[in-house]
Coordinates of C-alpha atoms in Angstrom, one line a residue:
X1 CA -14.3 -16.9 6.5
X2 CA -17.4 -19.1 6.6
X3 CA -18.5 -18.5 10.3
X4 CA -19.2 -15.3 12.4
X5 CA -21.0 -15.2 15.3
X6 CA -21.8 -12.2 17.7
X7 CA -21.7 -12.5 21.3
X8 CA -22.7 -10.1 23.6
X9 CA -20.9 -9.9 27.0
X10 CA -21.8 -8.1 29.9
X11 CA -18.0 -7.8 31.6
X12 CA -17.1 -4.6 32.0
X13 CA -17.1 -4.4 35.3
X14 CA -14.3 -7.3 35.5
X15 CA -12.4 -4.5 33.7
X16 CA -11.2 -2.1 36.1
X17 CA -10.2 -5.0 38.3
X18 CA -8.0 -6.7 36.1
X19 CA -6.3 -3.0 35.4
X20 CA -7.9 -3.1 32.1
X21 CA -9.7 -0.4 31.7
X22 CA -11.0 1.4 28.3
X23 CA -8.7 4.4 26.9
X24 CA -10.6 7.0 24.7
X25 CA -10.0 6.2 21.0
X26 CA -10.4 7.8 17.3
X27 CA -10.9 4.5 15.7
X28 CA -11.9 0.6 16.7
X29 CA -7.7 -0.3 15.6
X30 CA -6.5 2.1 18.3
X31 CA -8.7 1.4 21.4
X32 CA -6.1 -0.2 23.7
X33 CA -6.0 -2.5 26.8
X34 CA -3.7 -2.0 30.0
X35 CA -4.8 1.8 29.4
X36 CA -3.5 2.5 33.4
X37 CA -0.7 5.7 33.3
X38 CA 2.6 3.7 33.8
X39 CA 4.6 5.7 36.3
X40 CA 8.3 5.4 33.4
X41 CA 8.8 8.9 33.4
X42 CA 12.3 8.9 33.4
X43 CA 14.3 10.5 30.3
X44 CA 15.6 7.3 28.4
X45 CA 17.7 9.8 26.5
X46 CA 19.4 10.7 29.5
X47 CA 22.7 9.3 28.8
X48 CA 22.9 9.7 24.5
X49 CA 25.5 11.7 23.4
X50 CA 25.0 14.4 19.9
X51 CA 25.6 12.6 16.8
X52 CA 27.7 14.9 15.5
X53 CA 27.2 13.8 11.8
X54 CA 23.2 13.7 12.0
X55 CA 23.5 17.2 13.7
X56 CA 25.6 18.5 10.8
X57 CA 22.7 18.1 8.8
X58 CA 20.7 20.6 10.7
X59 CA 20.4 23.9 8.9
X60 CA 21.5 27.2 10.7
X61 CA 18.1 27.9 11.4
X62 CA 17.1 24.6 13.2
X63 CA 20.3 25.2 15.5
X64 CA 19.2 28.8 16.0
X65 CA 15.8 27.8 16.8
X66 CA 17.3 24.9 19.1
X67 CA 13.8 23.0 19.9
X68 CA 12.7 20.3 18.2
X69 CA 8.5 20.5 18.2
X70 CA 6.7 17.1 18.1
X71 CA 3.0 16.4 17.7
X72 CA 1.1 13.6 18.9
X73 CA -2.0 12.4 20.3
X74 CA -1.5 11.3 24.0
X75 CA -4.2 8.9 24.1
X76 CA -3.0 5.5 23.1
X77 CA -1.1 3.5 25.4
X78 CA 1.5 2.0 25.1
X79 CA 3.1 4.1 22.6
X80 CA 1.2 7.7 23.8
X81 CA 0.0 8.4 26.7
X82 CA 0.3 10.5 30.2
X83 CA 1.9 9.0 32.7
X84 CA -0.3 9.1 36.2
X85 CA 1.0 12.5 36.9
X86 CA -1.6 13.4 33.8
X87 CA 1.2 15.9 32.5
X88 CA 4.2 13.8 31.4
X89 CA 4.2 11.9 27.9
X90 CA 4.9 8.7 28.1
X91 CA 5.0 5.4 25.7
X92 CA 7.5 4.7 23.1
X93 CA 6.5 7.3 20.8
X94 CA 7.8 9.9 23.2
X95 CA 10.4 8.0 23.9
X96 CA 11.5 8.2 20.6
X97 CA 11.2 12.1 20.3
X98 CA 13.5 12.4 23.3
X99 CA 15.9 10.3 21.3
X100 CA 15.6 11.9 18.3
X101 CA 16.3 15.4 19.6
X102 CA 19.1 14.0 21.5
X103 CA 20.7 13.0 18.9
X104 CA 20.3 16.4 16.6
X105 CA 21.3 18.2 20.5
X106 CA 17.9 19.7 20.2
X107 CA 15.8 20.6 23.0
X108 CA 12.0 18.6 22.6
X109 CA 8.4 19.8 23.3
X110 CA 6.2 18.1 23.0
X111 CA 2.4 18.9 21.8
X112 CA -1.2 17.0 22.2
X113 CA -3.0 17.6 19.0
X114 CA -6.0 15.7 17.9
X115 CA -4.9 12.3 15.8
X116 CA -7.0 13.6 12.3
X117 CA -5.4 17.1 12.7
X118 CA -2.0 16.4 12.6
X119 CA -1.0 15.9 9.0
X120 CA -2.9 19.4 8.2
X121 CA -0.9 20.8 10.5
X122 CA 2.3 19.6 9.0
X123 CA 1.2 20.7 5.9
X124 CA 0.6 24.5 7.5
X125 CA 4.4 23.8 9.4
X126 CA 3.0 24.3 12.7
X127 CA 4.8 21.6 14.1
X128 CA 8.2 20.0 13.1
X129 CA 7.5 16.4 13.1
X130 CA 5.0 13.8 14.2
X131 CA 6.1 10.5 16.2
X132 CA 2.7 9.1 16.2
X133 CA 2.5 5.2 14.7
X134 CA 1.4 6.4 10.8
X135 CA 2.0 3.8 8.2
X136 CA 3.4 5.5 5.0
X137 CA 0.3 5.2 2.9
X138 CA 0.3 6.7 -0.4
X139 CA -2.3 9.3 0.3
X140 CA 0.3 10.4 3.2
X141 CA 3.8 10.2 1.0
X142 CA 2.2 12.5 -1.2
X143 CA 1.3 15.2 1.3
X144 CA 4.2 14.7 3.8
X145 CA 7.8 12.9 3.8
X146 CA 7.6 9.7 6.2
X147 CA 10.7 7.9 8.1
X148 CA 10.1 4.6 9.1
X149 CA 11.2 3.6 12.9
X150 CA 9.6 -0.1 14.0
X151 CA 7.0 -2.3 12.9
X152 CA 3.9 -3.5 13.6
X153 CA 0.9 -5.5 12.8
X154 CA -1.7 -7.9 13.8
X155 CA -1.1 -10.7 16.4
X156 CA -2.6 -13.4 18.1
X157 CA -2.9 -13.5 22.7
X158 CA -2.9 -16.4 24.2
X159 CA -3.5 -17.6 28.0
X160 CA 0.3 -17.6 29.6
X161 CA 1.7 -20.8 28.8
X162 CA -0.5 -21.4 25.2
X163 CA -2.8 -24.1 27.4
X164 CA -4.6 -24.8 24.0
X165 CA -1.9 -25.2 21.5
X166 CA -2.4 -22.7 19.6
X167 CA -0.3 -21.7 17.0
X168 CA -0.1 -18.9 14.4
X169 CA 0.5 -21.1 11.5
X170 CA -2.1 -23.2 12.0
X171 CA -5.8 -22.2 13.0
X172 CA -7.6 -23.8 11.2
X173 CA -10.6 -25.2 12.8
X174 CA -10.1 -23.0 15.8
X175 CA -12.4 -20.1 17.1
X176 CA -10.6 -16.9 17.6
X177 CA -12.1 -13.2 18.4
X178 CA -11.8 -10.4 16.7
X179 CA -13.1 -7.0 17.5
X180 CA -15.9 -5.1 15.9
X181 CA -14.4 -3.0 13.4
X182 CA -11.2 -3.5 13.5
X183 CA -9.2 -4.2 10.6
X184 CA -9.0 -7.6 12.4
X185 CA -12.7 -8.5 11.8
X186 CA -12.9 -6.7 8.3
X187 CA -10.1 -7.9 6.7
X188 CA -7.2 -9.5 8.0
X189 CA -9.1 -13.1 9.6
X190 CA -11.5 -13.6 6.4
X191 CA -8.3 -13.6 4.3
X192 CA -6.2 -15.5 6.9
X193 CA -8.9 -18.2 6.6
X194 CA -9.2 -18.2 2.9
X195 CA -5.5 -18.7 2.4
X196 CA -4.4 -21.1 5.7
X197 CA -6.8 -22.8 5.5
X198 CA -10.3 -23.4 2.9
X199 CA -8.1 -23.1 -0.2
X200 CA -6.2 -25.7 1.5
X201 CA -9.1 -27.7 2.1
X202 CA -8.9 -27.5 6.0
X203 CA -11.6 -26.2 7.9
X204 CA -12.3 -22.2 8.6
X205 CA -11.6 -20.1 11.3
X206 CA -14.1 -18.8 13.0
X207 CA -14.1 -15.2 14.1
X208 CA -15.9 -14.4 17.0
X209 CA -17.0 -10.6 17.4
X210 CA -16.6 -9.1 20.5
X211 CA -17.3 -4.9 21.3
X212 CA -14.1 -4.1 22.3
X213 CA -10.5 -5.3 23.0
X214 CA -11.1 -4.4 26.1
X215 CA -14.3 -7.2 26.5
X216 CA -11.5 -9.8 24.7
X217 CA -8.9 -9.3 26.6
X218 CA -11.3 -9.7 30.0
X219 CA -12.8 -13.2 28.4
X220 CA -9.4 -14.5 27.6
X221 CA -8.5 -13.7 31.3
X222 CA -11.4 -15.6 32.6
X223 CA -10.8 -18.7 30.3
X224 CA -14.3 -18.1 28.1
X225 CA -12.6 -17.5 25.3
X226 CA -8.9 -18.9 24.3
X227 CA -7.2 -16.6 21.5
X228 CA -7.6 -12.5 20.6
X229 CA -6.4 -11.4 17.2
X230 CA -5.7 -8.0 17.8
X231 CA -3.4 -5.1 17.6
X232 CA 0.8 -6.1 18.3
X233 CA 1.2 -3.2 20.2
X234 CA -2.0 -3.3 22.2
X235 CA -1.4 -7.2 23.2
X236 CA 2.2 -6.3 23.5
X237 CA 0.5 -3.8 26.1
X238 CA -1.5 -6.1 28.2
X239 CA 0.9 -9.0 28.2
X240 CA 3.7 -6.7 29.9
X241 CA 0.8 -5.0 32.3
X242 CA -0.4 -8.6 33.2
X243 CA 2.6 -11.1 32.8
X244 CA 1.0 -13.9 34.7
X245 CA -2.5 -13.8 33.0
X246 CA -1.2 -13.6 29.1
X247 CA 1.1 -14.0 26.0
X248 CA 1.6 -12.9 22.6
X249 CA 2.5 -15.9 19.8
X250 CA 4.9 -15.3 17.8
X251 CA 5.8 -14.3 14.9
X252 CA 2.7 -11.8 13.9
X253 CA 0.4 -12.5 11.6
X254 CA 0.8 -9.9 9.6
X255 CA 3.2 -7.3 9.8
X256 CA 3.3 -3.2 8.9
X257 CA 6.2 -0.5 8.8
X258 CA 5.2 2.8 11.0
X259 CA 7.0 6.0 10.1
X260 CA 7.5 9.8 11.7
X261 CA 6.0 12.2 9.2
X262 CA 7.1 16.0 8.5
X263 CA 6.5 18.6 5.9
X264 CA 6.9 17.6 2.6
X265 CA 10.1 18.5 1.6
X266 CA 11.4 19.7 5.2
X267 CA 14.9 20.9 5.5
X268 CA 15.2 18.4 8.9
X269 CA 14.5 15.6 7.2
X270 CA 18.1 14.2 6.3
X271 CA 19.0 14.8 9.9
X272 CA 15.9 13.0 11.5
X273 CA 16.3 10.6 9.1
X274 CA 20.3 10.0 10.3
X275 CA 19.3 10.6 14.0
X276 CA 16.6 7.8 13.8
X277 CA 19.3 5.5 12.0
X278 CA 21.6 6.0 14.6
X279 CA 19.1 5.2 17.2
X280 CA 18.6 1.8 15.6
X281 CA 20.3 -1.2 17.4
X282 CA 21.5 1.0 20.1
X283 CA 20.4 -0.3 24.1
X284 CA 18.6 2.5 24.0
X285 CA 15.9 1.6 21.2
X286 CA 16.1 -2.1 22.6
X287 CA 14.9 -0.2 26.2
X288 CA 12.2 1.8 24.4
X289 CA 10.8 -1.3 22.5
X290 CA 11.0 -3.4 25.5
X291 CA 9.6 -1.2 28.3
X292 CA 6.8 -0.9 26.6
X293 CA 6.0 -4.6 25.4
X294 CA 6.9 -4.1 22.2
X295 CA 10.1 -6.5 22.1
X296 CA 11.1 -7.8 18.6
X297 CA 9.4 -4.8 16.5
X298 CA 12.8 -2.8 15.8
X299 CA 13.6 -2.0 12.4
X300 CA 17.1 -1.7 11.2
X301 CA 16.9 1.3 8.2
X302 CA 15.1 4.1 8.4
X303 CA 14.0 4.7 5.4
X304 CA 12.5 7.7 4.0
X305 CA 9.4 8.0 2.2

């Protein structure tokens, strides 16, 4: 990418107005906009019945035991988080667990644990699973066995109704903000532009830089700025909390597989890994991808890592 310009913009008080406001975050790819508790609390597993075949994969022990312990970090909206009752897990992740032990006829709990402690913990079996939006890296396949459940990636927001023709094939030539740090900014736009469009001969992209998603997503409201390349989820997020104001082209730019993790070599691995694929393409993980603006990110095979 040939151009990059910083601008600093004083507009966080338009934040909390437009129900954007900043949720606490590990890294600059997780900070999230529409971060207000969404009052879902309802069990979306409410009416799944056992798979009997997943749950025959259980050992004695895991029946005996009868809970099914998750571990997540509850600060990333929309796929973890509280609700407003600051108690209840909501987001898809969660949503996810509930189906999951559902389907092994598990009860679920549920534990908050610190993002960069979870895979240690796995590794000392303090916890049966995580549901928390890992890729399956090859630093984590070799410490833990990974399931994959939906996808995600990068895309591009627009203003409801694409006023300026954008497209995500094509833009070159066009300014488009990024945020500082993210793998957006680092990565994903400077090789977007090499490829699209200079080894093509058409003119670069040029990323603008902005603080946070949260600053972009404010801009894009007011009409200073016309596209965010961002997060799916996190633009899934503010599109569903503000419907009127903006929109998420598709397809994604780029596109990743996000996996469950447990211990290496856990005996409840074949049966997650049959509950999850007997999730897939029910109404149920339609709901859960939906509700939470993630539409069009299902997978259909969970596959084990």
């Amino acid at each position: 990418m040939k151009s990059i310009r910083t601008i600093q913009i004083a507009a966080l008080a338009a934040i909390a107005a437009m129900g954007l406001a900043a949720c606490g975050s590990g890294s600059a790819d997780t900070a999230t906009p529409g971060a207000s508790a969404s009052s879902q609390t309802d069990d979306i597993s409410v009416n799944v019945a056992v798979d009997e075949n997943a749950r025959a994969l259980l050992s004695q022990s895991a029946k005996d035991k009868g809970t099914l312990t998750v571990a997540m970090e509850l600060k990333y909206p929309p796929t973890t988080f509280l609700a407003e009752d600051g108690r209840t897990p909501i987001g898809f992740n969660p949503d996810m667990s509930r189906l999951i032990a559902k389907k092994l006829g598990l009860e679920l709990e549920i534990v908050d644990v610190g993002f960069d402690t979870i895979i240690p913990s796995l590794q000392g079996n303090r916890y049966d699973m995580t549901v928390t939006s890992m890729s399956a890296t090859a630093e984590r396949v070799a410490v833990v066995d990974m399931i994959d459940y939906f996808k995600t990636g990068g895309s591009v927001a627009v203003a409801k109704g694409n006023p300026d023709g954008f497209a995500v094939d094509n833009l070159c030539g066009r300014e488009v903000v990024v945020t500082k740090g993210s793998i957006q900014a680092t990565k994903r736009l400077p090789e977007l532009s090499k490829t699209q469009c200079e080894d093509q001969g058409k003119p670069a992209i040029t990323g603008i830089i902005l603080p946070s998603v949260q600053d972009a997503m404010t801009q894009l409201a007011s009409g200073r700025i016309k596209a965010v390349y961002y997060d799916t989820t996190s633009l899934g997020w503010a599109a569903t909390q503000q419907p009127n104001r903006f929109e998420v082209l598709s397809p994604q730019v780029n596109e990743s597989t996000v996996s469950v993790a447990l211990p290496k070599g856990s005996e409840l691995s074949p049966a997650v890994q049959a509950a999850i694929q007997s999730i897939m393409g029910t109404p149920e993980y339609e709901e859960a991808l939906g509700r939470w603006g993630l539409d069009g990110l299902g997978i259909t095979e969970a596959k084990l890592h």
